[in-house]
Amino acid sequence: MLTATNRSNIKISKEIELKRFSEKTSRFVKKFNTIFLYGELGVGKTTFAKYLINNLQKKEKTKISEIPSPTFNLVYEYKIKKFRIQHFDLYRLKKKKECLNIGLFEDDNVISIIEWPEKVHFKPKKRIEIYFKYFDNYNSRLLKIKFFGKNEVK
């Protein structure tokens, strides 16, 4: 079973392992509210976000949504009973100040999943950062997870 502790390195070589990691992450995500997903194109950030959102929907017994990539829309929003999830993809933004007008961190009752957070001008104190990196000639991924603002998650 995959375990996540602060600054863990987790090897993921199959999509099912990414799905399991998202299930584990869904257990504690509401404590942090913001998840930054770092990594190059095609490394699995959107796939992870899809599984995470669907896991939260299952957990709250709400309808499972199709989760498209928000690359062109910048953000998609999902209502799950008493909270919302906003899935941002900031890839197309050119300057950090463009983030000021898209609604980042405006509501405390929202879980924000942000791809390409390098473009964010402000980082909330309570957040999870997940770094996706290819290795083994692009056949495997290494995930590194860091928690900020709460005690280490076990």
Short mmCIF file of C-alpha atoms in Angstrom, two decimals:
data_model
loop_
_atom_site.label_atom_id
_atom_site.label_comp_id
_atom_site.label_asym_id
_atom_site.label_seq_id
_atom_site.Cartn_x
_atom_site.Cartn_y
_atom_site.Cartn_z
CA MET A 1 0.00 0.00 0.00
CA LEU A 2 1.31 3.44 -0.90
CA THR A 3 2.01 5.66 2.07
CA ALA A 4 2.42 9.42 2.07
CA THR A 5 4.44 11.21 4.67
CA ASN A 6 5.96 14.65 4.44
CA ARG A 7 8.58 14.67 1.72
CA SER A 8 7.86 11.07 0.68
CA ASN A 9 9.12 9.74 -2.62
CA ILE A 10 6.61 7.38 -4.19
CA LYS A 11 7.35 5.35 -7.32
CA ILE A 12 4.41 5.07 -9.72
CA SER A 13 4.81 3.01 -12.87
CA LYS A 14 1.18 2.08 -13.58
CA GLU A 15 -1.99 4.15 -13.72
CA ILE A 16 -3.63 1.93 -11.08
CA GLU A 17 -0.89 3.00 -8.64
CA LEU A 18 -1.68 6.65 -9.37
CA LYS A 19 -5.35 5.89 -8.74
CA ARG A 20 -4.51 4.27 -5.37
CA PHE A 21 -2.34 7.25 -4.43
CA SER A 22 -5.26 9.59 -5.20
CA GLU A 23 -7.55 7.46 -3.00
CA LYS A 24 -5.13 7.79 -0.11
CA THR A 25 -4.78 11.54 -0.72
CA SER A 26 -8.57 12.00 -0.73
CA ARG A 27 -8.66 10.93 2.94
CA PHE A 28 -6.90 14.04 4.21
CA VAL A 29 -7.19 16.65 1.45
CA LYS A 30 -9.90 18.71 3.20
CA LYS A 31 -7.47 19.50 6.01
CA PHE A 32 -5.26 21.39 3.57
CA ASN A 33 -7.67 22.86 0.95
CA THR A 34 -4.97 23.56 -1.65
CA ILE A 35 -3.03 21.07 -3.74
CA PHE A 36 -0.25 22.22 -6.03
CA LEU A 37 0.67 19.77 -8.81
CA TYR A 38 4.13 20.31 -10.30
CA GLY A 39 5.60 18.47 -13.28
CA GLU A 40 6.18 18.53 -16.98
CA LEU A 41 3.53 17.98 -19.66
CA GLY A 42 2.00 14.52 -19.75
CA VAL A 43 3.42 13.32 -16.43
CA GLY A 44 -0.01 12.57 -14.89
CA LYS A 45 -1.12 15.75 -13.07
CA THR A 46 -4.57 15.88 -14.70
CA THR A 47 -5.07 12.12 -14.34
CA PHE A 48 -4.27 12.39 -10.65
CA ALA A 49 -6.70 15.34 -10.30
CA LYS A 50 -9.43 13.34 -12.07
CA TYR A 51 -9.04 10.40 -9.71
CA LEU A 52 -8.87 12.66 -6.67
CA ILE A 53 -12.05 14.55 -7.58
CA ASN A 54 -13.90 11.32 -8.36
CA ASN A 55 -12.74 9.80 -5.04
CA LEU A 56 -14.09 12.81 -3.15
CA GLN A 57 -17.38 12.51 -5.05
CA LYS A 58 -17.64 8.80 -4.14
CA LYS A 59 -16.81 9.53 -0.53
CA GLU A 60 -19.59 12.15 -0.33
CA LYS A 61 -21.98 9.96 -2.35
CA THR A 62 -22.47 12.50 -5.12
CA LYS A 63 -22.63 11.95 -8.85
CA ILE A 64 -19.30 11.04 -10.47
CA SER A 65 -18.30 13.68 -13.03
CA GLU A 66 -16.32 13.54 -16.23
CA ILE A 67 -13.14 15.46 -15.42
CA PRO A 68 -11.71 17.16 -18.50
CA SER A 69 -8.42 19.03 -18.49
CA PRO A 70 -8.98 22.71 -17.67
CA THR A 71 -6.09 23.81 -19.92
CA PHE A 72 -8.24 25.96 -22.20
CA ASN A 73 -10.91 27.02 -19.71
CA LEU A 74 -8.35 27.60 -16.90
CA VAL A 75 -10.75 26.24 -14.28
CA TYR A 76 -13.57 23.72 -13.82
CA GLU A 77 -15.66 23.64 -10.68
CA TYR A 78 -17.36 20.66 -9.02
CA LYS A 79 -19.99 20.93 -6.27
CA ILE A 80 -19.81 18.16 -3.70
CA LYS A 81 -22.48 18.58 -1.02
CA LYS A 82 -21.16 21.22 1.42
CA PHE A 83 -17.98 22.15 -0.45
CA ARG A 84 -16.68 22.81 -3.94
CA ILE A 85 -13.58 21.76 -5.81
CA GLN A 86 -11.90 24.08 -8.27
CA HIS A 87 -9.46 22.44 -10.68
CA PHE A 88 -7.14 25.02 -12.24
CA ASP A 89 -4.62 24.59 -15.05
CA LEU A 90 -2.42 27.68 -15.30
CA TYR A 91 -0.25 26.44 -18.18
CA ARG A 92 -1.43 29.10 -20.65
CA LEU A 93 -0.87 32.05 -18.32
CA LYS A 94 2.16 34.12 -19.23
CA LYS A 95 2.62 36.29 -16.12
CA LYS A 96 2.04 35.73 -12.42
CA LYS A 97 -0.25 38.75 -12.17
CA GLU A 98 -2.72 37.06 -14.55
CA CYS A 99 -3.59 34.79 -11.57
CA LEU A 100 -5.08 37.75 -9.71
CA ASN A 101 -8.31 37.74 -11.75
CA ILE A 102 -9.20 34.05 -11.88
CA GLY A 103 -10.54 33.47 -8.37
CA LEU A 104 -7.68 31.65 -6.69
CA PHE A 105 -8.02 31.39 -2.90
CA GLU A 106 -11.14 33.59 -2.68
CA ASP A 107 -13.24 31.12 -0.69
CA ASP A 108 -12.28 28.99 2.32
CA ASN A 109 -14.94 26.38 1.56
CA VAL A 110 -13.20 25.33 -1.66
CA ILE A 111 -10.59 22.71 -2.35
CA SER A 112 -8.25 24.09 -5.02
CA ILE A 113 -6.27 21.72 -7.22
CA ILE A 114 -3.75 23.74 -9.20
CA GLU A 115 -1.64 22.50 -12.09
CA TRP A 116 1.36 24.67 -12.98
CA PRO A 117 1.43 26.49 -9.61
CA GLU A 118 4.76 28.06 -10.52
CA LYS A 119 2.61 30.86 -11.92
CA VAL A 120 0.89 31.58 -8.58
CA HIS A 121 2.00 34.76 -6.81
CA PHE A 122 0.81 33.65 -3.37
CA LYS A 123 1.06 30.28 -1.64
CA PRO A 124 -1.42 29.49 1.15
CA LYS A 125 0.13 28.31 4.41
CA LYS A 126 -1.99 25.14 4.46
CA ARG A 127 -1.23 23.25 1.26
CA ILE A 128 0.01 20.03 -0.26
CA GLU A 129 2.63 20.12 -2.98
CA ILE A 130 3.01 17.07 -5.20
CA TYR A 131 5.93 16.90 -7.62
CA PHE A 132 5.59 14.50 -10.57
CA LYS A 133 8.78 13.47 -12.34
CA TYR A 134 9.49 10.96 -15.09
CA PHE A 135 12.34 8.50 -14.78
CA ASP A 136 13.31 5.13 -16.22
CA ASN A 137 13.13 6.42 -19.81
CA TYR A 138 9.61 7.84 -19.29
CA ASN A 139 8.22 4.45 -18.16
CA SER A 140 7.80 5.38 -14.50
CA ARG A 141 7.05 8.41 -12.38
CA LEU A 142 8.40 9.51 -9.08
CA LEU A 143 6.05 11.51 -6.89
CA LYS A 144 7.32 13.65 -4.07
CA ILE A 145 4.78 15.01 -1.62
CA LYS A 146 5.22 17.88 0.84
CA PHE A 147 2.73 19.14 3.43
CA PHE A 148 2.64 22.71 4.70
CA GLY A 149 0.68 24.16 7.60
CA LYS A 150 -0.29 20.94 9.37
CA ASN A 151 1.53 18.09 11.01
CA GLU A 152 2.88 15.31 8.85
CA VAL A 153 0.20 13.00 7.46
CA LYS A 154 0.61 9.28 8.11
#
